[in-house]
GROMACS .gro file of C-alpha atoms in nm:
model
  369
    1UNK     CA    1   0.004   0.028  -0.028
    2UNK     CA    2   0.132   0.345  -0.133
    3UNK     CA    3   0.253   0.609   0.131
    4UNK     CA    4  -0.110   0.823   0.076
    5UNK     CA    5  -0.319   0.502   0.028
    6UNK     CA    6  -0.231   0.465   0.416
    7UNK     CA    7  -0.279   0.800   0.579
    8UNK     CA    8  -0.622   0.783   0.330
    9UNK     CA    9  -0.697   0.442   0.627
   10UNK     CA   10  -0.583   0.606   0.904
   11UNK     CA   11  -0.750   0.866   0.858
   12UNK     CA   12  -1.123   0.588   0.791
   13UNK     CA   13  -0.951   0.431   1.080
   14UNK     CA   14  -1.066   0.749   1.276
   15UNK     CA   15  -0.665   0.696   1.392
   16UNK     CA   16  -0.515   1.032   1.271
   17UNK     CA   17  -0.754   1.321   1.213
   18UNK     CA   18  -0.780   1.674   1.062
   19UNK     CA   19  -1.005   1.933   1.271
   20UNK     CA   20  -1.117   2.128   0.936
   21UNK     CA   21  -1.494   2.154   1.118
   22UNK     CA   22  -1.297   2.308   1.491
   23UNK     CA   23  -1.133   2.505   1.274
   24UNK     CA   24  -1.445   2.612   1.020
   25UNK     CA   25  -1.358   3.069   1.164
   26UNK     CA   26  -1.074   3.032   0.966
   27UNK     CA   27  -1.239   2.828   0.717
   28UNK     CA   28  -1.527   3.167   0.664
   29UNK     CA   29  -1.195   3.425   0.688
   30UNK     CA   30  -0.991   3.275   0.378
   31UNK     CA   31  -1.383   3.223   0.210
   32UNK     CA   32  -1.525   3.585   0.317
   33UNK     CA   33  -1.168   3.759   0.211
   34UNK     CA   34  -1.140   3.546  -0.091
   35UNK     CA   35  -1.537   3.625  -0.187
   36UNK     CA   36  -1.496   4.051  -0.086
   37UNK     CA   37  -1.196   4.034  -0.364
   38UNK     CA   38  -1.390   3.883  -0.658
   39UNK     CA   39  -1.697   4.101  -0.550
   40UNK     CA   40  -1.450   4.385  -0.666
   41UNK     CA   41  -1.380   4.196  -0.971
   42UNK     CA   42  -1.817   4.180  -1.048
   43UNK     CA   43  -1.787   4.566  -0.917
   44UNK     CA   44  -1.498   4.619  -1.180
   45UNK     CA   45  -1.761   4.458  -1.461
   46UNK     CA   46  -1.688   4.115  -1.656
   47UNK     CA   47  -1.515   4.195  -2.036
   48UNK     CA   48  -1.852   4.077  -2.214
   49UNK     CA   49  -1.842   3.838  -2.559
   50UNK     CA   50  -1.998   3.895  -2.854
   51UNK     CA   51  -2.274   3.692  -2.841
   52UNK     CA   52  -2.392   3.933  -2.572
   53UNK     CA   53  -2.287   4.332  -2.713
   54UNK     CA   54  -2.332   4.191  -3.051
   55UNK     CA   55  -2.121   4.290  -3.322
   56UNK     CA   56  -1.969   4.102  -3.702
   57UNK     CA   57  -1.747   3.770  -3.670
   58UNK     CA   58  -1.495   3.712  -3.943
   59UNK     CA   59  -1.343   3.363  -4.042
   60UNK     CA   60  -1.083   3.348  -4.270
   61UNK     CA   61  -0.926   3.024  -4.361
   62UNK     CA   62  -0.581   3.092  -4.527
   63UNK     CA   63  -0.319   2.835  -4.449
   64UNK     CA   64   0.005   2.971  -4.275
   65UNK     CA   65  -0.237   3.326  -4.199
   66UNK     CA   66  -0.095   3.415  -3.883
   67UNK     CA   67  -0.232   3.616  -3.546
   68UNK     CA   68  -0.080   3.975  -3.594
   69UNK     CA   69  -0.151   3.979  -3.974
   70UNK     CA   70  -0.512   3.923  -3.925
   71UNK     CA   71  -0.457   4.167  -3.592
   72UNK     CA   72  -0.284   4.406  -3.809
   73UNK     CA   73  -0.563   4.390  -4.152
   74UNK     CA   74  -0.816   4.384  -3.890
   75UNK     CA   75  -0.658   4.781  -3.724
   76UNK     CA   76  -0.612   4.925  -4.045
   77UNK     CA   77  -0.991   4.850  -4.215
   78UNK     CA   78  -1.184   4.935  -3.805
   79UNK     CA   79  -0.881   5.238  -3.769
   80UNK     CA   80  -0.812   5.124  -3.409
   81UNK     CA   81  -0.738   4.801  -3.218
   82UNK     CA   82  -1.037   4.637  -3.033
   83UNK     CA   83  -1.148   4.438  -3.326
   84UNK     CA   84  -1.055   4.015  -3.105
   85UNK     CA   85  -0.844   3.787  -3.333
   86UNK     CA   86  -0.828   3.402  -3.240
   87UNK     CA   87  -0.716   3.065  -3.371
   88UNK     CA   88  -0.945   2.841  -3.370
   89UNK     CA   89  -0.904   2.481  -3.296
   90UNK     CA   90  -0.926   2.457  -3.673
   91UNK     CA   91  -0.648   2.624  -3.777
   92UNK     CA   92  -0.894   2.948  -3.876
   93UNK     CA   93  -0.871   3.238  -3.832
   94UNK     CA   94  -1.119   3.396  -3.638
   95UNK     CA   95  -1.219   3.763  -3.605
   96UNK     CA   96  -1.430   3.954  -3.319
   97UNK     CA   97  -1.567   4.374  -3.458
   98UNK     CA   98  -1.782   4.477  -3.225
   99UNK     CA   99  -2.095   4.702  -3.323
  100UNK     CA  100  -1.999   5.008  -3.204
  101UNK     CA  101  -1.752   4.975  -3.473
  102UNK     CA  102  -1.872   5.209  -3.792
  103UNK     CA  103  -1.776   4.879  -4.064
  104UNK     CA  104  -2.029   4.766  -4.172
  105UNK     CA  105  -2.022   4.384  -4.259
  106UNK     CA  106  -2.015   4.323  -4.603
  107UNK     CA  107  -1.753   4.618  -4.656
  108UNK     CA  108  -1.498   4.468  -4.451
  109UNK     CA  109  -1.484   4.132  -4.554
  110UNK     CA  110  -1.366   4.291  -4.945
  111UNK     CA  111  -1.171   4.480  -4.726
  112UNK     CA  112  -1.043   4.214  -4.571
  113UNK     CA  113  -1.025   3.982  -4.833
  114UNK     CA  114  -0.794   4.256  -5.025
  115UNK     CA  115  -0.543   4.382  -4.729
  116UNK     CA  116  -0.491   3.979  -4.752
  117UNK     CA  117  -0.480   3.772  -5.045
  118UNK     CA  118  -0.768   3.585  -5.022
  119UNK     CA  119  -1.057   3.486  -5.237
  120UNK     CA  120  -1.383   3.700  -5.089
  121UNK     CA  121  -1.577   3.356  -5.120
  122UNK     CA  122  -1.316   3.244  -4.833
  123UNK     CA  123  -1.407   3.446  -4.548
  124UNK     CA  124  -1.727   3.424  -4.350
  125UNK     CA  125  -1.797   3.660  -4.202
  126UNK     CA  126  -2.164   3.721  -3.963
  127UNK     CA  127  -2.342   3.939  -3.786
  128UNK     CA  128  -2.516   3.864  -3.388
  129UNK     CA  129  -2.730   4.104  -3.291
  130UNK     CA  130  -2.744   4.265  -2.888
  131UNK     CA  131  -3.056   4.096  -2.863
  132UNK     CA  132  -2.940   3.728  -2.929
  133UNK     CA  133  -2.739   3.721  -2.609
  134UNK     CA  134  -2.947   3.899  -2.413
  135UNK     CA  135  -3.157   3.592  -2.540
  136UNK     CA  136  -2.939   3.327  -2.392
  137UNK     CA  137  -2.886   3.583  -2.119
  138UNK     CA  138  -3.159   3.540  -1.977
  139UNK     CA  139  -3.207   3.152  -2.085
  140UNK     CA  140  -2.896   3.053  -1.857
  141UNK     CA  141  -3.002   3.301  -1.556
  142UNK     CA  142  -3.294   3.107  -1.583
  143UNK     CA  143  -3.223   2.795  -1.612
  144UNK     CA  144  -2.940   2.826  -1.296
  145UNK     CA  145  -3.245   2.910  -1.121
  146UNK     CA  146  -3.435   2.614  -1.170
  147UNK     CA  147  -3.077   2.439  -1.102
  148UNK     CA  148  -3.092   2.588  -0.746
  149UNK     CA  149  -3.473   2.501  -0.648
  150UNK     CA  150  -3.397   2.210  -0.748
  151UNK     CA  151  -3.134   2.115  -0.591
  152UNK     CA  152  -3.228   2.281  -0.274
  153UNK     CA  153  -3.579   2.002  -0.293
  154UNK     CA  154  -3.399   1.708  -0.359
  155UNK     CA  155  -3.120   1.787  -0.124
  156UNK     CA  156  -3.335   1.850   0.134
  157UNK     CA  157  -3.577   1.570   0.078
  158UNK     CA  158  -3.303   1.316   0.040
  159UNK     CA  159  -3.101   1.391   0.381
  160UNK     CA  160  -3.248   1.716   0.563
  161UNK     CA  161  -3.298   2.107   0.539
  162UNK     CA  162  -3.015   2.162   0.709
  163UNK     CA  163  -2.806   2.011   0.432
  164UNK     CA  164  -2.942   2.194   0.142
  165UNK     CA  165  -2.847   2.525   0.254
  166UNK     CA  166  -2.526   2.421   0.310
  167UNK     CA  167  -2.502   2.261  -0.035
  168UNK     CA  168  -2.659   2.579  -0.157
  169UNK     CA  169  -2.416   2.846   0.020
  170UNK     CA  170  -2.130   2.675  -0.125
  171UNK     CA  171  -2.218   2.628  -0.498
  172UNK     CA  172  -2.285   3.043  -0.413
  173UNK     CA  173  -1.942   3.052  -0.340
  174UNK     CA  174  -1.818   2.870  -0.591
  175UNK     CA  175  -2.014   3.048  -0.869
  176UNK     CA  176  -1.893   3.440  -0.770
  177UNK     CA  177  -1.530   3.251  -0.681
  178UNK     CA  178  -1.558   3.126  -1.067
  179UNK     CA  179  -1.721   3.464  -1.186
  180UNK     CA  180  -1.493   3.750  -1.014
  181UNK     CA  181  -1.132   3.552  -1.069
  182UNK     CA  182  -1.300   3.565  -1.500
  183UNK     CA  183  -1.404   3.968  -1.429
  184UNK     CA  184  -1.049   4.069  -1.224
  185UNK     CA  185  -0.835   3.837  -1.534
  186UNK     CA  186  -1.034   3.961  -1.790
  187UNK     CA  187  -1.152   3.638  -2.040
  188UNK     CA  188  -1.416   3.740  -2.233
  189UNK     CA  189  -1.704   3.553  -2.088
  190UNK     CA  190  -1.912   3.374  -2.398
  191UNK     CA  191  -2.138   3.092  -2.452
  192UNK     CA  192  -1.879   2.788  -2.396
  193UNK     CA  193  -1.828   2.975  -2.041
  194UNK     CA  194  -2.157   2.968  -1.959
  195UNK     CA  195  -2.150   2.580  -2.076
  196UNK     CA  196  -1.831   2.573  -1.831
  197UNK     CA  197  -1.975   2.829  -1.585
  198UNK     CA  198  -2.270   2.546  -1.509
  199UNK     CA  199  -2.067   2.258  -1.560
  200UNK     CA  200  -1.838   2.325  -1.225
  201UNK     CA  201  -2.165   2.335  -0.997
  202UNK     CA  202  -2.240   1.962  -1.118
  203UNK     CA  203  -1.867   1.868  -1.029
  204UNK     CA  204  -1.955   2.076  -0.666
  205UNK     CA  205  -2.287   1.983  -0.546
  206UNK     CA  206  -2.168   1.610  -0.609
  207UNK     CA  207  -1.834   1.609  -0.384
  208UNK     CA  208  -2.059   1.770  -0.108
  209UNK     CA  209  -2.334   1.548  -0.119
  210UNK     CA  210  -2.031   1.227  -0.132
  211UNK     CA  211  -1.998   1.387   0.217
  212UNK     CA  212  -2.272   1.433   0.361
  213UNK     CA  213  -2.432   1.045   0.290
  214UNK     CA  214  -2.088   1.028   0.523
  215UNK     CA  215  -2.159   1.254   0.762
  216UNK     CA  216  -2.534   1.101   0.737
  217UNK     CA  217  -2.411   0.736   0.830
  218UNK     CA  218  -2.221   0.871   1.131
  219UNK     CA  219  -2.497   1.051   1.290
  220UNK     CA  220  -2.704   0.788   1.244
  221UNK     CA  221  -2.827   0.786   1.588
  222UNK     CA  222  -2.628   1.012   1.708
  223UNK     CA  223  -2.836   1.126   2.015
  224UNK     CA  224  -2.885   0.813   2.222
  225UNK     CA  225  -2.451   0.784   2.317
  226UNK     CA  226  -2.233   1.044   2.517
  227UNK     CA  227  -1.904   0.933   2.367
  228UNK     CA  228  -1.861   1.203   2.016
  229UNK     CA  229  -2.045   1.535   1.931
  230UNK     CA  230  -2.206   1.582   1.605
  231UNK     CA  231  -1.899   1.820   1.492
  232UNK     CA  232  -1.675   1.553   1.585
  233UNK     CA  233  -1.858   1.320   1.365
  234UNK     CA  234  -1.927   1.532   1.088
  235UNK     CA  235  -1.563   1.598   1.114
  236UNK     CA  236  -1.488   1.204   1.132
  237UNK     CA  237  -1.723   1.199   0.816
  238UNK     CA  238  -1.492   1.462   0.600
  239UNK     CA  239  -1.173   1.281   0.676
  240UNK     CA  240  -1.331   0.944   0.554
  241UNK     CA  241  -1.409   1.081   0.250
  242UNK     CA  242  -1.080   1.333   0.247
  243UNK     CA  243  -0.877   1.135   0.041
  244UNK     CA  244  -1.139   1.029  -0.261
  245UNK     CA  245  -1.204   1.432  -0.307
  246UNK     CA  246  -0.801   1.500  -0.324
  247UNK     CA  247  -0.800   1.229  -0.587
  248UNK     CA  248  -1.089   1.297  -0.814
  249UNK     CA  249  -1.024   1.731  -0.809
  250UNK     CA  250  -0.704   1.654  -0.931
  251UNK     CA  251  -0.772   1.336  -1.179
  252UNK     CA  252  -1.076   1.586  -1.277
  253UNK     CA  253  -0.758   1.878  -1.303
  254UNK     CA  254  -0.501   1.718  -1.490
  255UNK     CA  255  -0.671   1.727  -1.912
  256UNK     CA  256  -0.868   2.034  -1.719
  257UNK     CA  257  -0.461   2.221  -1.702
  258UNK     CA  258  -0.455   2.076  -2.027
  259UNK     CA  259  -0.623   2.235  -2.171
  260UNK     CA  260  -0.601   2.573  -2.045
  261UNK     CA  261  -0.200   2.542  -2.051
  262UNK     CA  262  -0.109   2.375  -2.340
  263UNK     CA  263  -0.445   2.422  -2.562
  264UNK     CA  264  -0.461   2.823  -2.449
  265UNK     CA  265  -0.190   2.931  -2.348
  266UNK     CA  266   0.120   2.736  -2.558
  267UNK     CA  267  -0.081   2.595  -2.852
  268UNK     CA  268  -0.256   2.902  -2.916
  269UNK     CA  269  -0.594   2.839  -2.954
  270UNK     CA  270  -0.777   3.116  -2.754
  271UNK     CA  271  -1.167   2.888  -2.797
  272UNK     CA  272  -1.040   2.639  -2.550
  273UNK     CA  273  -0.974   2.880  -2.254
  274UNK     CA  274  -1.396   3.015  -2.263
  275UNK     CA  275  -1.482   2.646  -2.087
  276UNK     CA  276  -1.125   2.517  -1.944
  277UNK     CA  277  -1.053   2.821  -1.722
  278UNK     CA  278  -1.405   2.816  -1.554
  279UNK     CA  279  -1.363   2.433  -1.491
  280UNK     CA  280  -1.054   2.493  -1.359
  281UNK     CA  281  -1.092   2.786  -1.078
  282UNK     CA  282  -1.472   2.536  -1.028
  283UNK     CA  283  -1.351   2.223  -0.958
  284UNK     CA  284  -1.083   2.330  -0.726
  285UNK     CA  285  -1.363   2.596  -0.547
  286UNK     CA  286  -1.607   2.300  -0.524
  287UNK     CA  287  -1.389   2.084  -0.359
  288UNK     CA  288  -1.211   2.365  -0.107
  289UNK     CA  289  -1.573   2.356  -0.043
  290UNK     CA  290  -1.707   2.063   0.023
  291UNK     CA  291  -1.393   2.069   0.280
  292UNK     CA  292  -1.375   2.384   0.449
  293UNK     CA  293  -1.736   2.559   0.435
  294UNK     CA  294  -2.008   2.288   0.404
  295UNK     CA  295  -1.978   2.052   0.657
  296UNK     CA  296  -1.777   2.372   0.913
  297UNK     CA  297  -2.155   2.519   0.832
  298UNK     CA  298  -2.396   2.218   0.871
  299UNK     CA  299  -2.220   2.105   1.155
  300UNK     CA  300  -2.253   2.494   1.305
  301UNK     CA  301  -2.657   2.507   1.144
  302UNK     CA  302  -2.693   2.139   1.419
  303UNK     CA  303  -2.537   2.209   1.701
  304UNK     CA  304  -2.781   2.533   1.727
  305UNK     CA  305  -3.067   2.274   1.778
  306UNK     CA  306  -3.111   2.105   2.110
  307UNK     CA  307  -3.083   1.787   2.062
  308UNK     CA  308  -2.749   1.837   1.970
  309UNK     CA  309  -2.640   2.077   2.272
  310UNK     CA  310  -2.809   1.853   2.507
  311UNK     CA  311  -2.556   1.517   2.319
  312UNK     CA  312  -2.262   1.796   2.399
  313UNK     CA  313  -2.335   1.853   2.724
  314UNK     CA  314  -2.337   1.505   2.792
  315UNK     CA  315  -2.014   1.483   2.631
  316UNK     CA  316  -1.828   1.687   2.782
  317UNK     CA  317  -2.010   1.514   3.104
  318UNK     CA  318  -1.799   1.200   3.022
  319UNK     CA  319  -1.542   1.338   2.948
  320UNK     CA  320  -1.480   1.492   3.245
  321UNK     CA  321  -1.600   1.250   3.469
  322UNK     CA  322  -1.355   0.996   3.282
  323UNK     CA  323  -1.067   1.304   3.337
  324UNK     CA  324  -1.126   1.318   3.706
  325UNK     CA  325  -1.105   0.958   3.753
  326UNK     CA  326  -0.839   0.907   3.551
  327UNK     CA  327  -0.655   1.170   3.830
  328UNK     CA  328  -0.837   1.008   4.186
  329UNK     CA  329  -0.683   0.673   3.974
  330UNK     CA  330  -0.327   0.856   3.926
  331UNK     CA  331  -0.333   0.976   4.310
  332UNK     CA  332  -0.367   0.685   4.421
  333UNK     CA  333  -0.121   0.494   4.263
  334UNK     CA  334   0.186   0.743   4.357
  335UNK     CA  335   0.037   0.735   4.669
  336UNK     CA  336   0.051   0.407   4.702
  337UNK     CA  337   0.475   0.447   4.600
  338UNK     CA  338   0.553   0.731   4.858
  339UNK     CA  339   0.396   0.429   5.149
  340UNK     CA  340   0.676   0.213   5.006
  341UNK     CA  341   0.936   0.443   4.984
  342UNK     CA  342   0.841   0.617   5.309
  343UNK     CA  343   0.900   0.267   5.553
  344UNK     CA  344   1.243   0.299   5.388
  345UNK     CA  345   1.446   0.507   5.655
  346UNK     CA  346   1.715   0.700   5.579
  347UNK     CA  347   2.091   0.511   5.504
  348UNK     CA  348   1.923   0.142   5.493
  349UNK     CA  349   1.861   0.196   5.128
  350UNK     CA  350   2.083  -0.090   5.088
  351UNK     CA  351   1.929  -0.309   5.334
  352UNK     CA  352   1.539  -0.234   5.196
  353UNK     CA  353   1.511  -0.544   5.070
  354UNK     CA  354   1.625  -0.786   5.477
  355UNK     CA  355   1.416  -0.917   5.622
  356UNK     CA  356   1.344  -0.795   5.940
  357UNK     CA  357   1.307  -1.119   6.110
  358UNK     CA  358   1.674  -1.075   6.077
  359UNK     CA  359   1.762  -0.753   6.156
  360UNK     CA  360   1.565  -0.672   6.413
  361UNK     CA  361   1.756  -0.993   6.589
  362UNK     CA  362   2.072  -0.850   6.480
  363UNK     CA  363   2.314  -0.767   6.772
  364UNK     CA  364   2.056  -0.910   7.021
  365UNK     CA  365   2.202  -1.175   7.287
  366UNK     CA  366   2.144  -1.572   7.146
  367UNK     CA  367   2.116  -1.710   7.481
  368UNK     CA  368   2.415  -1.973   7.372
  369UNK     CA  369   2.670  -1.966   7.622
   0.00000   0.00000   0.00000
């Protein structure tokens, strides 16, 4: 068994444990700072793609055409540098021009074909109105609300409303962080990005449900005993699924990281960044929130109930009684040791094991003459 696997086994058996639930104030503080930074980024505004703002998209298929050549040609036509030029997965060059540009699509196509030296029919032009993006935004928001409502109802029925509330807070936490990073980095938000946002919500929920299911098993009938509080049982469940959560997250992040850093970064396939960045941030945030936000929040909500308060008192009383009994037993042991040491006078250490009868008889008259 590998060392990491051995740690997972010891975590599952409760031989070692990380106190995630007990340090919930630390996690809340970290999450609060991250969400605040994300909110500042959102206040600065998102860089919406042309699908949401409206404009024109031109696709040029010419072998050997570089992004810089297409960018120079687009800047020359629009007389500014606002055109966004990217290389597509098929090797084409995609040029996005905002609707604010005063050049109409027919003129732009004709001039672009002339400057790049390609036939005009090799330039594919597509005009997108802002109403199309507005409609997509509304449908995405409606889908998100329906998803949240259904998830909350399902968790409330399958588990309980406190678990549903904790999972919902974790979902919103992950969504805010992911969108906030997009705003801070300045990445373009496209329909592909929206798909990425919705995908990470599903992953975050899955990871949280796995942890909650173990917590539910550990806390079944917990009010009938006085050895462990709800928070301690929840923390045990968290540790039992910790290695699984880490393994799942690492395996999921590896292909996404390859798309983001190699496909989008090194190879220049910019369209891959639309979804891969959202997935990368969302997967990491989802793993963090299921461990450090959802479960500690669930334990806090449960500890506030009268039943769990009584349990916490009974556990504290039992531990105090056990500690008192252990202290008394240790005191008795020390007292017995002290009595044994006190029977031996000073200067008689060398004879402490000598029989008493022999010591008393020594020096007395023997009666023999």
